[in-house]
Short mmCIF file of N, CA and C in Angstrom, two decimals:
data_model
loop_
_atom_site.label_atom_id
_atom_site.label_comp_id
_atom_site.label_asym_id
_atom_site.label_seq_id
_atom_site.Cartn_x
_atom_site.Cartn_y
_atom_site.Cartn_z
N UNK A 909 -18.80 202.99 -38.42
CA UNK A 909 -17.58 203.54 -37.87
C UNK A 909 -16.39 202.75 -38.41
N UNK A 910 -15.41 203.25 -38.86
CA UNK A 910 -13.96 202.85 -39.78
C UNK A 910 -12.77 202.98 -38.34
N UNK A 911 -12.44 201.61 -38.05
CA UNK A 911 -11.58 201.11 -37.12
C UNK A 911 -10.01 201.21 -38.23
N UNK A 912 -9.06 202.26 -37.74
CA UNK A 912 -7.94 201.84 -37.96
C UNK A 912 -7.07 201.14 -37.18
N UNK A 913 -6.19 200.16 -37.50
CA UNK A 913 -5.52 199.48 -36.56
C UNK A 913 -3.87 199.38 -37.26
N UNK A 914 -3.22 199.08 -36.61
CA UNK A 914 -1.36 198.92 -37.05
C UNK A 914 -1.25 197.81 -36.90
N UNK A 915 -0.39 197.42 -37.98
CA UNK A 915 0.28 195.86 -37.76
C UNK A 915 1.85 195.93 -38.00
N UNK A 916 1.95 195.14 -36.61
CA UNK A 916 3.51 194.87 -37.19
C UNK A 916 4.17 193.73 -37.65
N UNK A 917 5.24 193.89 -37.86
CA UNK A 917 6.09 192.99 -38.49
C UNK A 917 5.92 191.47 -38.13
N UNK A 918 5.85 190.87 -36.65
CA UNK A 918 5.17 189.32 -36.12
C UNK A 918 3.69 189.46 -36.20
N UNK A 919 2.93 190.29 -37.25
CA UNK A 919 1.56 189.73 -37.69
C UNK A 919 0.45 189.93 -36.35
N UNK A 920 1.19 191.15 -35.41
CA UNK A 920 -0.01 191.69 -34.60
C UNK A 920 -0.23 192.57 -34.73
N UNK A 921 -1.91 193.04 -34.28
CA UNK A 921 -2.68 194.11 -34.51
C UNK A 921 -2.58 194.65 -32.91
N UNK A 922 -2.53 196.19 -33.33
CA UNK A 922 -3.12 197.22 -32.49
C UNK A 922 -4.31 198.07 -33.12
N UNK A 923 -4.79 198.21 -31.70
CA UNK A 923 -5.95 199.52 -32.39
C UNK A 923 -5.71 201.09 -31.53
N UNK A 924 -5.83 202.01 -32.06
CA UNK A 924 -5.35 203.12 -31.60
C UNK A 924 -5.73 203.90 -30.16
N UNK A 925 -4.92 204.13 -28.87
CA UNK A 925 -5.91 204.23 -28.11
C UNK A 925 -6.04 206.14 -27.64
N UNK A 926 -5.33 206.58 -28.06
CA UNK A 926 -5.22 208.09 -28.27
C UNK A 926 -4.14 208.53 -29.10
N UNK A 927 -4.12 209.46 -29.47
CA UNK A 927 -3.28 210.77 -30.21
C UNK A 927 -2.98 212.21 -29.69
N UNK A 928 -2.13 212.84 -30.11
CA UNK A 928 -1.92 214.35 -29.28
C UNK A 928 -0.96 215.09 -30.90
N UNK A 929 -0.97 216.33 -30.77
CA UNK A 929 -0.28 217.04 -31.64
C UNK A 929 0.51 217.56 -30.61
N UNK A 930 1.92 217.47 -30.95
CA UNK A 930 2.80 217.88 -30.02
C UNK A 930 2.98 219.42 -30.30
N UNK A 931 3.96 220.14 -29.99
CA UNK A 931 4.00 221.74 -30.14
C UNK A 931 5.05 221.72 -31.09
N UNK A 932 5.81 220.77 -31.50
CA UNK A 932 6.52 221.30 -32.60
C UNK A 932 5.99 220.35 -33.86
N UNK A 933 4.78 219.78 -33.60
CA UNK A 933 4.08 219.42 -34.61
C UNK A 933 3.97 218.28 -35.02
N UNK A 934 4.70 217.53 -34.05
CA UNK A 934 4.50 216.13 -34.71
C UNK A 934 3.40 215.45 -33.96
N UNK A 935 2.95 214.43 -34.74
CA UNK A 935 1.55 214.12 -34.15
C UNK A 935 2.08 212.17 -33.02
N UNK A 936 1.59 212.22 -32.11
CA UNK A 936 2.46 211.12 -31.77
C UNK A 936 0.91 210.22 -31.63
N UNK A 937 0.51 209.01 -31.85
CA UNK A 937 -0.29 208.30 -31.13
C UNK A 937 -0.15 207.05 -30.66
N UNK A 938 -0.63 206.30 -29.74
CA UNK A 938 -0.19 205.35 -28.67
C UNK A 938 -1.62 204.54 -29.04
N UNK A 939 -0.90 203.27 -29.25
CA UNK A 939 -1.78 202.13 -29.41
C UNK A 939 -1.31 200.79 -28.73
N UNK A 940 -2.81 200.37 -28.44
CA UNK A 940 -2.73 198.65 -27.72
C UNK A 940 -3.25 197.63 -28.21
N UNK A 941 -2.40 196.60 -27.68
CA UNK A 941 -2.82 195.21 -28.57
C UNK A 941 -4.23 195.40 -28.83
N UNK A 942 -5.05 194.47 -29.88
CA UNK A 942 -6.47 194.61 -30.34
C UNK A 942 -6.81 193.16 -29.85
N UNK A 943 -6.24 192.42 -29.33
CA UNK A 943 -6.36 191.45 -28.31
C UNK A 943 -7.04 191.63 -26.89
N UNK A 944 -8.06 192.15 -26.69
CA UNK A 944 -8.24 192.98 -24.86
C UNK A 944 -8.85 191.36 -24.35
N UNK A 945 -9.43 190.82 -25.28
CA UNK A 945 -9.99 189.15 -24.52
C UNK A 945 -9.16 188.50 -23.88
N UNK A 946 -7.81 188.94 -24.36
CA UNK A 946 -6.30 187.93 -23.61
C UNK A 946 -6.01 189.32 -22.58
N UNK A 947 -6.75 190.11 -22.61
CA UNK A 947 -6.37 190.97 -21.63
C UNK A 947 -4.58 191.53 -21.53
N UNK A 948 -4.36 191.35 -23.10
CA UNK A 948 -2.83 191.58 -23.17
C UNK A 948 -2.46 193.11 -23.47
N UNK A 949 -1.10 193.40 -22.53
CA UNK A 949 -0.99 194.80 -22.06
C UNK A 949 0.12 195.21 -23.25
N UNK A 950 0.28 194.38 -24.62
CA UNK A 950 1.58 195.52 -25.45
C UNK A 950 0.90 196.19 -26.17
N UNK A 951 1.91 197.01 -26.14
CA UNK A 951 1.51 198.46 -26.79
C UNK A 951 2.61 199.03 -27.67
N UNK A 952 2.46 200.12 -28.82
CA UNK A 952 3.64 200.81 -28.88
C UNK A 952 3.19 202.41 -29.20
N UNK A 953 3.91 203.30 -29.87
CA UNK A 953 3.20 204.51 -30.16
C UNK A 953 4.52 204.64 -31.64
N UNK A 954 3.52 205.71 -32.52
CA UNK A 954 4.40 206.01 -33.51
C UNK A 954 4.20 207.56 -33.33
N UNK A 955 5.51 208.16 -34.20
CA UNK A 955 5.36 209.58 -34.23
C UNK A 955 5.16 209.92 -35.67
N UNK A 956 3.96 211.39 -36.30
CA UNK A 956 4.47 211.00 -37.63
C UNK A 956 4.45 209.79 -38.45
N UNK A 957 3.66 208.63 -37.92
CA UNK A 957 3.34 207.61 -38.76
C UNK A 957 4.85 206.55 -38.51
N UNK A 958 5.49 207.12 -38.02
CA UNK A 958 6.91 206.33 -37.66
C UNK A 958 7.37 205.65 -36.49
N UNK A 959 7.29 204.22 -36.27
CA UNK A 959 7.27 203.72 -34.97
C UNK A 959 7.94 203.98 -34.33
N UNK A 960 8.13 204.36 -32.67
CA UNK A 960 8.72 205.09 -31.99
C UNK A 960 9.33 203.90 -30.77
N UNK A 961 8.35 203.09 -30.76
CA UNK A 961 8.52 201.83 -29.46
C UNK A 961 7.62 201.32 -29.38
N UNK A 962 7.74 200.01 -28.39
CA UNK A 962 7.22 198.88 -28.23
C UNK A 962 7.65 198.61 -26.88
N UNK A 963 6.66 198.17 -25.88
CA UNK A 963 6.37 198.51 -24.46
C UNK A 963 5.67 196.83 -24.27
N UNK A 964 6.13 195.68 -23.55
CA UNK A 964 5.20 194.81 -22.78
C UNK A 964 5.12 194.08 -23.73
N UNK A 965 4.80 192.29 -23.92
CA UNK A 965 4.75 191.40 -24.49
C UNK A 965 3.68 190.87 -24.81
N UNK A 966 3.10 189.83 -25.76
CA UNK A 966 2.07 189.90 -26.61
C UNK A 966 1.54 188.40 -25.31
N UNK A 967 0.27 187.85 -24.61
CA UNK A 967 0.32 186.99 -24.25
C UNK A 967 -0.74 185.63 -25.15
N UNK A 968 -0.34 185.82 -26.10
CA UNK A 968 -1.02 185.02 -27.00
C UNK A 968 -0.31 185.16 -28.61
N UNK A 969 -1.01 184.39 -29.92
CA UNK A 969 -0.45 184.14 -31.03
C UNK A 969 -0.74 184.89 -31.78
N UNK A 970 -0.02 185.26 -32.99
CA UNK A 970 -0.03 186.36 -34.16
C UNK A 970 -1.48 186.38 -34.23
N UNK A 971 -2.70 187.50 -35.10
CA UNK A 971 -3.84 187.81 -35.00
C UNK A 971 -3.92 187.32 -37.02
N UNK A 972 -3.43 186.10 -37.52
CA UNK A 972 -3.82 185.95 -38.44
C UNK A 972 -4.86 185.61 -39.10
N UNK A 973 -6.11 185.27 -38.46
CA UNK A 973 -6.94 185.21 -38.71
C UNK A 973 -8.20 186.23 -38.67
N UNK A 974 -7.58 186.99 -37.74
CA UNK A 974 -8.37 188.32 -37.70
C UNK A 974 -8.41 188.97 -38.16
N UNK A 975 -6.95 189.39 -39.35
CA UNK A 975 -6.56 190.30 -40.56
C UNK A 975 -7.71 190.43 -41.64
N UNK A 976 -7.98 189.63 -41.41
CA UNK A 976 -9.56 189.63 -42.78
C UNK A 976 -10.59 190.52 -42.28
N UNK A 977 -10.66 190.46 -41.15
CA UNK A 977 -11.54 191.54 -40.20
C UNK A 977 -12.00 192.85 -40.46
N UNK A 978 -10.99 193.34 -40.57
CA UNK A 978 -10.15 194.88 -40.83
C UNK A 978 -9.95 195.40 -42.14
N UNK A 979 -10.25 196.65 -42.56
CA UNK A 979 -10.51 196.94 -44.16
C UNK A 979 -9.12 198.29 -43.52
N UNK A 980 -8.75 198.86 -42.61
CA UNK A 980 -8.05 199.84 -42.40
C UNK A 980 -6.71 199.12 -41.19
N UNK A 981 -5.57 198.59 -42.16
CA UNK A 981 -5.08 197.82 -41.63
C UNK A 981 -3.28 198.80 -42.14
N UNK A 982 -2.45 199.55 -40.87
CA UNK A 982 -1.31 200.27 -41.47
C UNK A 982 -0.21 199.08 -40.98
N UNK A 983 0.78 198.94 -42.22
CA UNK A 983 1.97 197.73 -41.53
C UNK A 983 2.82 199.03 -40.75
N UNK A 984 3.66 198.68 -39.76
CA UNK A 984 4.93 199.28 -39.42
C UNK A 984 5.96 199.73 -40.13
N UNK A 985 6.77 200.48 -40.09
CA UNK A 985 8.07 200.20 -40.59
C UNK A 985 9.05 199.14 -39.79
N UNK A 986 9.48 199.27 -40.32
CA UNK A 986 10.74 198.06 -39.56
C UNK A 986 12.04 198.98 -39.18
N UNK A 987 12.28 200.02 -39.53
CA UNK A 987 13.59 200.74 -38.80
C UNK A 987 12.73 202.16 -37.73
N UNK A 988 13.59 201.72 -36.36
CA UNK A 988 13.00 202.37 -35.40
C UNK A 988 13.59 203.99 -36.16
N UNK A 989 12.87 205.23 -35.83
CA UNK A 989 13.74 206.43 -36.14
C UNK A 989 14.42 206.58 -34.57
N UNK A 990 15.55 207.26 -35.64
CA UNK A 990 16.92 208.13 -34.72
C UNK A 990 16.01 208.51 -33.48
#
């Protein structure tokens, strides 16, 4: 099984925790930290592959060592859309 996960810009991972196709077509999906051992609650969702937000704080350190982990690894963009 092929785990995709998002990374953003401070070098943390999410893994995806659902998706929906909206009615005018854009696809939105909502992901949470890949941290669940720290039991940490951030999250964000992108629309369209385009980050939309960022919800709740990370309670632990960037996942740099875990990056090696992961063969399906998407960075963020860095400008929120309009």
């Amino acid at each position: 099984k092929v785990q995709i996960c998002l990374l953003d810009e401070n070098q943390y991972l999410y893994n995806t925790n659902f998706s929906y196709e909206g009615k005018k077509g854009g696809k939105t999906k909502y992901w949470r930290c890949a941290q669940r051992r720290f039991k940490c609650e951030a999250k964000c969702s992108t629309i369209n592959d385009n980050l939309k937000n960022f919800q709740g704080e990370h309670n632990h350190g960037p996942d740099f060592e875990r990056l090696k982990d992961y063969s399906n690894v998407y960075q963020t963009n860095k400008d929120f859309p309009e």
